Coordinates of C-alpha atoms and ligand atoms in Angstrom, one line a residue:
M256 CA 106.7 -135.0 6.6
A257 CA 110.1 -135.4 8.3
K258 CA 111.0 -135.8 11.9
L259 CA 114.1 -134.9 13.8
T260 CA 114.8 -136.3 17.2
Y261 CA 117.6 -134.9 19.4
L262 CA 120.0 -137.6 20.8
S263 CA 122.1 -134.9 22.6
H264 CA 125.3 -133.1 21.7
S265 CA 125.4 -133.1 17.9
G266 CA 123.5 -136.3 17.5
W267 CA 120.2 -136.6 15.7
L268 CA 117.8 -139.1 14.2
L269 CA 116.2 -137.9 11.0
E270 CA 113.2 -139.9 9.8
C271 CA 112.3 -139.1 6.2
G272 CA 111.3 -140.9 3.0
N273 CA 110.6 -144.2 5.0
H274 CA 114.2 -144.2 6.2
T275 CA 116.0 -143.3 9.4
I276 CA 119.3 -141.5 9.3
A277 CA 121.4 -141.2 12.4
I278 CA 123.7 -138.1 12.4
D279 CA 126.8 -138.0 14.7
P280 CA 125.5 -140.7 17.1
F281 CA 127.7 -140.2 20.2
L282 CA 126.1 -142.1 23.0
E283 CA 128.7 -144.3 24.8
G284 CA 130.6 -142.1 27.2
N285 CA 128.2 -139.1 26.6
P286 CA 127.1 -137.9 30.0
M287 CA 123.8 -136.4 28.5
A288 CA 122.7 -139.4 26.3
K289 CA 119.5 -141.1 27.3
V290 CA 119.7 -144.0 24.9
K291 CA 122.3 -146.7 24.2
P292 CA 123.8 -147.5 20.8
S293 CA 121.8 -150.7 20.8
D294 CA 118.6 -148.6 21.0
I295 CA 119.3 -146.9 17.7
K296 CA 117.6 -148.3 14.6
A297 CA 118.8 -146.6 11.5
D298 CA 119.6 -147.5 7.9
F299 CA 122.0 -144.7 7.2
I300 CA 124.5 -142.8 9.5
I301 CA 126.1 -139.5 8.6
V302 CA 129.4 -138.6 10.3
T303 CA 130.5 -135.0 10.0
H304 CA 134.1 -135.6 11.3
A305 CA 136.3 -138.1 13.1
H306 CA 136.3 -136.6 16.6
G307 CA 135.1 -139.1 19.2
D308 CA 132.1 -137.0 20.1
H309 CA 130.8 -137.2 16.5
L310 CA 132.1 -140.6 15.1
G311 CA 130.8 -141.9 18.4
D312 CA 129.1 -145.2 18.1
S313 CA 128.7 -145.0 14.3
I314 CA 130.6 -148.2 13.5
S315 CA 128.8 -150.4 16.1
I316 CA 125.4 -149.0 15.1
A317 CA 126.2 -149.5 11.4
K318 CA 127.2 -153.1 12.0
A319 CA 124.2 -153.9 14.2
N320 CA 121.7 -152.4 11.6
N321 CA 123.6 -153.2 8.4
A322 CA 123.4 -149.5 7.9
T323 CA 125.6 -147.4 5.5
I324 CA 127.9 -144.7 6.9
I325 CA 127.9 -141.6 4.8
T326 CA 131.0 -139.5 5.5
N327 CA 134.2 -138.1 4.0
F328 CA 136.5 -140.4 2.1
E329 CA 139.1 -140.9 4.9
I330 CA 136.5 -141.7 7.5
A331 CA 134.6 -144.0 5.1
N332 CA 137.9 -146.0 4.5
Y333 CA 138.5 -146.2 8.3
C334 CA 134.9 -147.5 8.9
S335 CA 135.1 -150.0 5.9
A336 CA 138.4 -151.3 7.4
K337 CA 136.5 -152.0 10.6
G338 CA 133.8 -153.9 8.8
A339 CA 131.1 -151.3 8.4
N340 CA 129.4 -150.4 5.1
A341 CA 130.4 -146.9 4.1
H342 CA 129.8 -144.5 1.2
P343 CA 132.6 -141.9 0.7
L344 CA 131.7 -138.3 -0.2
H345 CA 133.8 -135.2 0.0
I346 CA 133.3 -131.4 0.4
G347 CA 131.1 -130.0 -2.3
G348 CA 130.0 -133.4 -3.5
A349 CA 126.4 -134.7 -3.3
H350 CA 125.0 -138.1 -3.9
G351 CA 121.5 -139.6 -4.1
F352 CA 120.5 -142.3 -1.6
P353 CA 117.1 -144.1 -1.2
F354 CA 115.9 -141.3 1.2
G355 CA 117.2 -138.4 -0.8
K356 CA 120.4 -136.4 -1.3
V357 CA 123.4 -135.7 0.9
K358 CA 125.9 -133.0 0.1
L359 CA 129.0 -132.3 2.3
T360 CA 129.8 -128.7 3.0
I361 CA 132.8 -127.0 4.5
A362 CA 133.4 -126.7 8.2
W363 CA 136.3 -125.0 10.0
H364 CA 137.5 -127.4 12.6
G365 CA 139.7 -130.5 12.9
S366 CA 139.0 -134.2 12.1
A367 CA 141.6 -136.5 13.6
F368 CA 140.4 -139.9 15.0
P369 CA 140.5 -140.4 18.7
D370 CA 143.7 -142.5 18.1
G371 CA 145.3 -139.5 16.3
S372 CA 145.1 -140.9 12.8
Y373 CA 144.1 -138.7 9.9
G374 CA 140.3 -138.2 9.4
G375 CA 140.3 -136.0 6.4
T376 CA 138.6 -132.6 6.6
P377 CA 135.6 -131.9 8.8
A378 CA 132.3 -131.2 7.2
G379 CA 128.8 -130.1 7.6
C380 CA 126.0 -131.6 5.5
L381 CA 122.9 -130.7 3.6
I382 CA 120.3 -133.5 3.6
T383 CA 117.4 -133.1 1.1
S384 CA 114.4 -135.6 1.2
E385 CA 110.9 -135.2 -0.2
G386 CA 111.3 -131.5 -0.7
K387 CA 112.7 -130.8 2.8
T388 CA 116.2 -129.6 3.5
V389 CA 118.2 -130.0 6.7
Y390 CA 121.6 -128.4 7.2
H391 CA 123.7 -129.9 10.0
A392 CA 126.8 -127.6 10.3
G393 CA 129.0 -130.2 12.1
D394 CA 131.5 -128.6 14.4
T395 CA 132.6 -125.3 12.9
G396 CA 133.4 -121.7 13.5
L397 CA 131.5 -119.0 11.7
F398 CA 132.4 -118.7 8.0
M399 CA 131.3 -116.3 5.3
D400 CA 130.3 -119.1 2.9
M401 CA 127.3 -119.8 5.1
K402 CA 125.8 -117.0 3.1
L403 CA 126.3 -119.0 -0.1
I404 CA 124.8 -122.1 1.6
G405 CA 121.7 -120.0 2.5
E406 CA 121.5 -118.4 -1.0
M407 CA 121.6 -121.7 -2.8
N408 CA 119.4 -123.8 -0.5
D409 CA 116.0 -123.4 0.9
I410 CA 116.7 -124.7 4.4
D411 CA 113.9 -125.9 6.5
V412 CA 115.9 -126.7 9.6
A413 CA 119.5 -125.6 10.5
L414 CA 121.2 -127.5 13.3
L415 CA 124.0 -125.2 14.5
P416 CA 126.6 -125.6 17.3
I417 CA 126.4 -122.8 19.9
G418 CA 128.7 -124.1 22.7
D419 CA 131.7 -121.9 22.1
N420 CA 135.3 -123.0 22.9
F421 CA 135.4 -125.7 20.1
T422 CA 132.8 -124.2 17.7
M423 CA 130.8 -121.0 17.2
G424 CA 129.5 -119.4 20.4
I425 CA 126.1 -117.8 20.7
D426 CA 126.8 -114.5 18.9
D427 CA 128.6 -116.1 16.0
A428 CA 125.8 -118.7 15.6
V429 CA 123.2 -115.9 15.5
K430 CA 125.2 -114.3 12.7
A431 CA 125.3 -117.7 11.0
V432 CA 121.4 -117.7 11.1
E433 CA 121.4 -114.3 9.4
F434 CA 123.6 -115.8 6.7
I435 CA 121.8 -119.1 6.3
K436 CA 118.2 -117.8 6.6
P437 CA 116.6 -121.1 7.7
K438 CA 112.9 -121.4 8.4
L439 CA 114.0 -122.8 11.8
V440 CA 117.2 -123.1 13.7
I441 CA 117.8 -125.7 16.5
P442 CA 120.9 -125.3 18.6
M443 CA 123.3 -128.2 19.4
H444 CA 126.8 -128.9 20.8
Y445 CA 126.2 -127.2 24.2
K446 CA 126.1 -128.3 27.9
T447 CA 127.5 -131.8 27.2
F448 CA 130.8 -130.8 28.9
D449 CA 131.5 -127.9 31.3
V450 CA 133.5 -126.0 28.8
I451 CA 130.5 -125.7 26.4
D452 CA 127.9 -124.9 29.0
V453 CA 126.0 -122.0 27.4
D454 CA 122.4 -121.0 27.7
P455 CA 120.3 -122.0 24.6
Q456 CA 117.5 -119.6 25.7
E457 CA 119.9 -116.7 25.2
F458 CA 120.6 -118.0 21.7
A459 CA 116.9 -118.4 20.9
Q460 CA 116.1 -114.9 22.1
K461 CA 118.8 -113.4 20.1
V462 CA 117.7 -115.3 17.0
Q463 CA 114.1 -114.2 17.5
G464 CA 115.4 -110.6 17.9
K465 CA 116.8 -110.9 14.4
G466 CA 113.4 -112.0 13.0
F467 CA 114.2 -115.7 12.7
N468 CA 112.6 -118.8 14.4
A469 CA 114.5 -120.9 16.9
K470 CA 113.4 -123.9 18.8
I471 CA 115.2 -125.6 21.7
L472 CA 114.8 -129.4 21.7
G473 CA 115.3 -131.3 25.0
I474 CA 117.2 -134.6 24.7
G475 CA 114.8 -137.2 23.3
E476 CA 112.4 -134.5 22.0
S477 CA 111.4 -134.3 18.3
H478 CA 110.5 -131.7 15.7
E479 CA 108.2 -132.6 12.8
F480 CA 108.3 -130.5 9.6
Ligands
NI650 NI1 134.9 -131.8 16.8
MN651 MN1 132.4 -131.8 18.8

């Protein structure tokens, strides 16, 4: 049994294998967030890229929880230099952790830190724990290799950005679902800012029209699988 709780934007808590993994915990300065960084209890944190709305509060949460940040090599070095524990991975590489396996996948986007310094390449991630696989796409446009990700992985839940402007919009995200073929897709990265204010119901209806399952989670809501 695994449990995903929506923190808002692209932020999640994944409870699996007796561990809690925070993904892209952006809370401070996030107009939609309902919890504070100090409310987050996690032993691992996955960061998909260095943009402020994804790196977010990862470093302070890592230090407060003695958690390990799992992210690309460049972001891992940055976090280590700021005193957090970090495990570096890079695109295509997987590593086993106490809760299961994390593999970084490609994402078409940017990854500079808020101060402009180099944050390596952006990523998505595949998290496998106790036979369940979650795919968090990070921030990305649609790409054909999502088909390969779908072919090679039996994905229980896909977390896909739908907000347009910075990432896939609704129609591209629906095509992504057709490529990935997850058992369930949950949309993310919408409504946080005016420029990404799209309707998740439209996405869910279009996904269902293609014969796939979609679920919209409100902020603070959870999905067990
Ligand atoms: Ni971004
Ligand atoms: Mn973003």
